mmCIF file of C-alpha atoms in Angstrom:
data_model
loop_
_atom_site.group_PDB
_atom_site.id
_atom_site.type_symbol
_atom_site.label_atom_id
_atom_site.label_comp_id
_atom_site.label_asym_id
_atom_site.label_seq_id
_atom_site.Cartn_x
_atom_site.Cartn_y
_atom_site.Cartn_z
ATOM 1 C CA UNK A 1 -2.205 8.496 -25.051
ATOM 2 C CA UNK A 2 -0.641 11.481 -23.205
ATOM 3 C CA UNK A 3 -1.944 10.795 -19.747
ATOM 4 C CA UNK A 4 0.182 8.871 -17.267
ATOM 5 C CA UNK A 5 -2.393 6.150 -16.906
ATOM 6 C CA UNK A 6 -2.325 5.470 -20.692
ATOM 7 C CA UNK A 7 1.468 5.129 -20.797
ATOM 8 C CA UNK A 8 2.346 3.711 -17.336
ATOM 9 C CA UNK A 9 1.037 1.331 -14.740
ATOM 10 C CA UNK A 10 1.314 3.616 -11.629
ATOM 11 C CA UNK A 11 1.594 0.581 -9.355
ATOM 12 C CA UNK A 12 5.192 0.229 -10.548
ATOM 13 C CA UNK A 13 6.434 3.359 -8.815
ATOM 14 C CA UNK A 14 6.449 4.568 -5.215
ATOM 15 C CA UNK A 15 6.017 8.141 -6.527
ATOM 16 C CA UNK A 16 2.669 7.964 -8.279
ATOM 17 C CA UNK A 17 1.578 11.039 -6.335
ATOM 18 C CA UNK A 18 3.805 13.220 -8.646
ATOM 19 C CA UNK A 19 1.245 12.693 -11.421
ATOM 20 C CA UNK A 20 -1.602 13.943 -9.352
ATOM 21 C CA UNK A 21 -3.424 16.775 -11.148
ATOM 22 C CA UNK A 22 -1.420 16.187 -14.311
ATOM 23 C CA UNK A 23 -3.608 16.014 -17.520
ATOM 24 C CA UNK A 24 -0.543 15.045 -19.658
ATOM 25 C CA UNK A 25 2.238 12.964 -18.298
ATOM 26 C CA UNK A 26 4.908 15.466 -19.243
ATOM 27 C CA UNK A 27 3.573 17.811 -16.687
ATOM 28 C CA UNK A 28 5.140 15.801 -13.999
ATOM 29 C CA UNK A 29 8.580 16.892 -15.176
ATOM 30 C CA UNK A 30 8.128 20.396 -13.841
ATOM 31 C CA UNK A 31 6.992 18.855 -10.566
ATOM 32 C CA UNK A 32 10.079 16.721 -9.895
ATOM 33 C CA UNK A 33 12.172 19.484 -8.229
ATOM 34 C CA UNK A 34 9.480 20.625 -5.694
ATOM 35 C CA UNK A 35 8.402 17.130 -5.067
ATOM 36 C CA UNK A 36 11.864 16.007 -4.043
ATOM 37 C CA UNK A 37 12.619 19.157 -2.080
ATOM 38 C CA UNK A 38 9.582 18.560 0.089
ATOM 39 C CA UNK A 39 10.174 14.888 0.648
ATOM 40 C CA UNK A 40 13.760 13.954 0.391
ATOM 41 C CA UNK A 41 16.060 13.600 3.332
ATOM 42 C CA UNK A 42 19.547 11.899 3.258
ATOM 43 C CA UNK A 43 19.257 8.291 3.941
ATOM 44 C CA UNK A 44 21.803 5.826 2.554
ATOM 45 C CA UNK A 45 21.191 2.098 2.773
ATOM 46 C CA UNK A 46 23.205 1.102 -0.203
ATOM 47 C CA UNK A 47 26.569 -0.492 -0.357
ATOM 48 C CA UNK A 48 29.524 0.780 -2.362
ATOM 49 C CA UNK A 49 31.996 -1.103 -4.541
ATOM 50 C CA UNK A 50 34.744 1.463 -4.664
ATOM 51 C CA UNK A 51 34.368 5.142 -4.054
ATOM 52 C CA UNK A 52 31.175 7.036 -4.855
ATOM 53 C CA UNK A 53 30.352 10.797 -4.474
ATOM 54 C CA UNK A 54 27.024 11.253 -2.887
ATOM 55 C CA UNK A 55 25.741 14.885 -2.336
ATOM 56 C CA UNK A 56 23.100 16.167 0.066
ATOM 57 C CA UNK A 57 19.418 15.220 0.024
ATOM 58 C CA UNK A 58 20.052 11.796 -1.583
ATOM 59 C CA UNK A 59 18.132 8.763 -0.541
ATOM 60 C CA UNK A 60 19.231 5.258 -1.686
ATOM 61 C CA UNK A 61 17.360 2.109 -0.877
ATOM 62 C CA UNK A 62 18.528 -1.131 0.687
ATOM 63 C CA UNK A 63 20.297 -3.581 -1.697
ATOM 64 C CA UNK A 64 21.390 -0.929 -4.194
ATOM 65 C CA UNK A 65 24.957 -1.095 -5.134
ATOM 66 C CA UNK A 66 26.956 1.999 -6.234
ATOM 67 C CA UNK A 67 30.082 1.004 -8.199
ATOM 68 C CA UNK A 68 33.257 3.027 -8.254
ATOM 69 C CA UNK A 69 33.217 6.532 -9.704
ATOM 70 C CA UNK A 70 29.429 7.040 -9.376
ATOM 71 C CA UNK A 71 28.464 10.688 -8.758
ATOM 72 C CA UNK A 72 25.046 11.523 -7.422
ATOM 73 C CA UNK A 73 24.050 15.158 -6.943
ATOM 74 C CA UNK A 74 20.918 15.696 -4.896
ATOM 75 C CA UNK A 75 18.107 16.032 -4.510
ATOM 76 C CA UNK A 76 17.682 12.482 -5.739
ATOM 77 C CA UNK A 77 15.848 9.247 -4.663
ATOM 78 C CA UNK A 78 17.128 5.824 -5.807
ATOM 79 C CA UNK A 79 15.022 2.710 -4.873
ATOM 80 C CA UNK A 80 16.010 -0.735 -3.720
ATOM 81 C CA UNK A 81 18.103 -3.425 -5.331
ATOM 82 C CA UNK A 82 19.328 -1.157 -8.094
ATOM 83 C CA UNK A 83 22.597 -1.348 -10.040
ATOM 84 C CA UNK A 84 24.281 2.073 -10.440
ATOM 85 C CA UNK A 85 27.322 1.217 -12.405
ATOM 86 C CA UNK A 86 30.905 2.564 -12.894
ATOM 87 C CA UNK A 87 31.020 6.276 -13.584
ATOM 88 C CA UNK A 88 27.338 6.863 -13.679
ATOM 89 C CA UNK A 89 26.252 10.453 -13.320
ATOM 90 C CA UNK A 90 23.058 11.120 -11.574
ATOM 91 C CA UNK A 91 22.104 14.793 -11.467
ATOM 92 C CA UNK A 92 19.540 16.923 -9.617
ATOM 93 C CA UNK A 93 16.018 15.664 -9.834
ATOM 94 C CA UNK A 94 16.421 11.972 -10.433
ATOM 95 C CA UNK A 95 13.643 9.616 -9.224
ATOM 96 C CA UNK A 96 14.816 6.001 -9.786
ATOM 97 C CA UNK A 97 12.552 3.159 -8.851
ATOM 98 C CA UNK A 98 13.458 -0.369 -7.518
ATOM 99 C CA UNK A 99 15.490 -2.859 -9.463
ATOM 100 C CA UNK A 100 16.674 -0.226 -12.000
ATOM 101 C CA UNK A 101 19.986 -0.350 -13.857
ATOM 102 C CA UNK A 102 21.889 2.971 -14.536
ATOM 103 C CA UNK A 103 24.924 1.943 -16.382
ATOM 104 C CA UNK A 104 28.554 2.874 -17.138
ATOM 105 C CA UNK A 105 28.872 6.550 -18.106
ATOM 106 C CA UNK A 106 25.013 7.058 -18.185
ATOM 107 C CA UNK A 107 23.693 10.414 -17.203
ATOM 108 C CA UNK A 108 20.313 10.942 -15.590
ATOM 109 C CA UNK A 109 18.878 14.425 -15.105
ATOM 110 C CA UNK A 110 15.380 15.620 -13.927
ATOM 111 C CA UNK A 111 13.926 12.163 -14.825
ATOM 112 C CA UNK A 112 11.594 9.505 -13.532
ATOM 113 C CA UNK A 113 12.471 5.850 -13.907
ATOM 114 C CA UNK A 114 9.745 3.337 -12.975
ATOM 115 C CA UNK A 115 10.578 0.136 -11.313
ATOM 116 C CA UNK A 116 12.784 -2.265 -13.523
ATOM 117 C CA UNK A 117 13.621 0.408 -15.995
ATOM 118 C CA UNK A 118 17.095 0.112 -17.490
ATOM 119 C CA UNK A 119 19.524 2.680 -19.007
ATOM 120 C CA UNK A 120 22.581 0.410 -18.851
ATOM 121 C CA UNK A 121 25.207 1.615 -21.337
ATOM 122 C CA UNK A 122 26.426 5.092 -22.398
ATOM 123 C CA UNK A 123 22.946 6.660 -22.318
ATOM 124 C CA UNK A 124 21.602 10.096 -21.729
ATOM 125 C CA UNK A 125 18.270 10.502 -20.040
ATOM 126 C CA UNK A 126 17.237 14.128 -19.434
ATOM 127 C CA UNK A 127 13.755 15.559 -18.609
ATOM 128 C CA UNK A 128 12.221 12.229 -19.403
ATOM 129 C CA UNK A 129 10.036 9.371 -17.953
ATOM 130 C CA UNK A 130 10.925 5.738 -18.543
ATOM 131 C CA UNK A 131 8.094 3.310 -17.739
ATOM 132 C CA UNK A 132 8.190 0.023 -16.009
ATOM 133 C CA UNK A 133 10.649 -2.313 -17.692
ATOM 134 C CA UNK A 134 11.460 0.239 -20.298
ATOM 135 C CA UNK A 135 14.913 -0.402 -21.725
ATOM 136 C CA UNK A 136 17.496 1.559 -23.628
ATOM 137 C CA UNK A 137 20.048 -0.116 -25.751
ATOM 138 C CA UNK A 138 23.663 0.906 -25.599
ATOM 139 C CA UNK A 139 24.341 4.480 -26.739
ATOM 140 C CA UNK A 140 20.734 5.654 -26.855
ATOM 141 C CA UNK A 141 20.542 9.389 -26.475
ATOM 142 C CA UNK A 142 17.351 11.212 -25.433
ATOM 143 C CA UNK A 143 17.586 14.780 -26.767
ATOM 144 C CA UNK A 144 15.745 17.169 -24.498
ATOM 145 C CA UNK A 145 16.486 20.586 -25.987
ATOM 146 C CA UNK A 146 15.729 21.784 -29.449
ATOM 147 C CA UNK A 147 18.057 24.117 -31.281
ATOM 148 C CA UNK A 148 15.400 26.658 -32.305
ATOM 149 C CA UNK A 149 13.629 29.093 -29.714
ATOM 150 C CA UNK A 150 10.275 28.096 -28.223
ATOM 151 C CA UNK A 151 8.610 25.384 -26.201
ATOM 152 C CA UNK A 152 8.703 21.674 -27.215
ATOM 153 C CA UNK A 153 5.656 20.909 -29.341
ATOM 154 C CA UNK A 154 4.086 17.414 -29.657
ATOM 155 C CA UNK A 155 2.136 16.838 -32.848
ATOM 156 C CA UNK A 156 -0.495 14.161 -33.578
ATOM 157 C CA UNK A 157 -2.520 13.865 -36.747
ATOM 158 C CA UNK A 158 -1.810 17.382 -37.498
ATOM 159 C CA UNK A 159 -2.835 18.761 -34.170
ATOM 160 C CA UNK A 160 -0.142 20.572 -32.121
ATOM 161 C CA UNK A 161 0.117 20.308 -28.323
ATOM 162 C CA UNK A 162 2.339 23.009 -26.701
ATOM 163 C CA UNK A 163 3.963 21.241 -23.672
ATOM 164 C CA UNK A 164 4.918 24.481 -22.030
ATOM 165 C CA UNK A 165 8.350 23.111 -21.607
ATOM 166 C CA UNK A 166 11.644 24.301 -23.068
ATOM 167 C CA UNK A 167 13.209 21.054 -22.031
ATOM 168 C CA UNK A 168 11.481 17.786 -22.636
ATOM 169 C CA UNK A 169 13.105 14.616 -23.792
ATOM 170 C CA UNK A 170 10.773 11.491 -24.037
ATOM 171 C CA UNK A 171 8.027 9.507 -22.339
ATOM 172 C CA UNK A 172 8.645 5.792 -22.861
ATOM 173 C CA UNK A 173 5.617 3.726 -22.002
ATOM 174 C CA UNK A 174 5.875 0.423 -20.011
ATOM 175 C CA UNK A 175 7.970 -2.219 -21.782
ATOM 176 C CA UNK A 176 9.187 0.231 -24.449
ATOM 177 C CA UNK A 177 12.463 -1.001 -26.157
ATOM 178 C CA UNK A 178 14.860 1.448 -27.828
ATOM 179 C CA UNK A 179 17.694 -0.123 -29.967
ATOM 180 C CA UNK A 180 21.321 0.674 -29.735
ATOM 181 C CA UNK A 181 22.510 4.162 -30.844
ATOM 182 C CA UNK A 182 19.049 5.388 -31.569
ATOM 183 C CA UNK A 183 18.329 9.020 -30.899
ATOM 184 C CA UNK A 184 14.943 10.200 -29.540
ATOM 185 C CA UNK A 185 14.243 13.890 -30.534
ATOM 186 C CA UNK A 186 12.741 16.280 -28.085
ATOM 187 C CA UNK A 187 9.106 15.646 -27.184
ATOM 188 C CA UNK A 188 9.081 11.957 -28.300
ATOM 189 C CA UNK A 189 6.451 9.690 -26.932
ATOM 190 C CA UNK A 190 6.741 5.923 -27.293
ATOM 191 C CA UNK A 191 3.718 3.754 -26.385
ATOM 192 C CA UNK A 192 3.728 0.643 -24.336
ATOM 193 C CA UNK A 193 5.657 -2.349 -25.564
ATOM 194 C CA UNK A 194 6.711 -0.550 -28.771
ATOM 195 C CA UNK A 195 10.188 -1.049 -30.309
ATOM 196 C CA UNK A 196 12.490 1.339 -32.087
ATOM 197 C CA UNK A 197 15.259 -0.495 -33.939
ATOM 198 C CA UNK A 198 18.982 0.524 -33.564
ATOM 199 C CA UNK A 199 20.289 3.718 -35.274
ATOM 200 C CA UNK A 200 16.832 5.173 -35.798
ATOM 201 C CA UNK A 201 16.336 8.896 -35.310
ATOM 202 C CA UNK A 202 12.831 9.211 -33.918
ATOM 203 C CA UNK A 203 10.661 12.125 -33.691
ATOM 204 C CA UNK A 204 6.971 12.255 -32.666
ATOM 205 C CA UNK A 205 4.423 9.952 -31.190
ATOM 206 C CA UNK A 206 4.505 6.155 -31.599
ATOM 207 C CA UNK A 207 1.550 4.196 -30.552
ATOM 208 C CA UNK A 208 1.397 1.032 -28.419
ATOM 209 C CA UNK A 209 2.781 -2.243 -29.753
ATOM 210 C CA UNK A 210 4.455 -0.825 -32.728
ATOM 211 C CA UNK A 211 7.879 -1.311 -34.415
ATOM 212 C CA UNK A 212 10.057 1.290 -36.104
ATOM 213 C CA UNK A 213 12.471 -0.277 -38.421
ATOM 214 C CA UNK A 214 15.614 1.340 -40.007
ATOM 215 C CA UNK A 215 15.350 0.335 -43.649
ATOM 216 C CA UNK A 216 18.435 2.132 -44.920
ATOM 217 C CA UNK A 217 19.970 0.356 -47.853
ATOM 218 C CA UNK A 218 23.437 -1.043 -47.696
ATOM 219 C CA UNK A 219 25.684 -1.356 -50.755
ATOM 220 C CA UNK A 220 27.909 -4.444 -50.830
ATOM 221 C CA UNK A 221 30.675 -4.424 -53.421
ATOM 222 C CA UNK A 222 33.670 -6.524 -54.225
ATOM 223 C CA UNK A 223 36.880 -5.522 -52.575
ATOM 224 C CA UNK A 224 39.512 -4.426 -55.067
ATOM 225 C CA UNK A 225 42.856 -6.118 -54.547
ATOM 226 C CA UNK A 226 45.913 -3.874 -54.294
#
């Protein structure tokens, strides 16, 4: 389940060519910068609600709204009819599809969002790919850099795959849903239509159509009166 076709319906992005020649979907992350440098020219068809900072080599599609305080540092491509909300920070190497939501205080960096993907509230999305209709709950963080030296390793059934990447956050398949305040550790891969419950710290590979539940026990005791 590591190929782009296994995780994503490539009809739901205008940038499917970035996956050409990629055996593993994560290989596209290293191609974002040269892909954008070769293709991106400034073109702003959006409207602003307030004041937004837009750097060079940024292309924004028709119908997209940039709210007050948005900062976009190119190169970056943002599709049509997106909501880029108050104080969103879009850094170099963002490829954002049509009808996406990038929310308040959300940061996007070297990432691909397929059409209809949402990172709507206080999210960090670095060196990651969010599939069609993938959704992050409030406060979800995608960690893209491990503390110890070396490349990010993906492990499945005891077999290790060296991604060749020092920075690699997550691949979220089409329709994946990540609950509020969950943390995805570097190199996480979440299959199509799978769900990770709130507050889970996830590491590794989750197959399609699975649910990860947080079953931490809660202790309920009587309140002592003063």
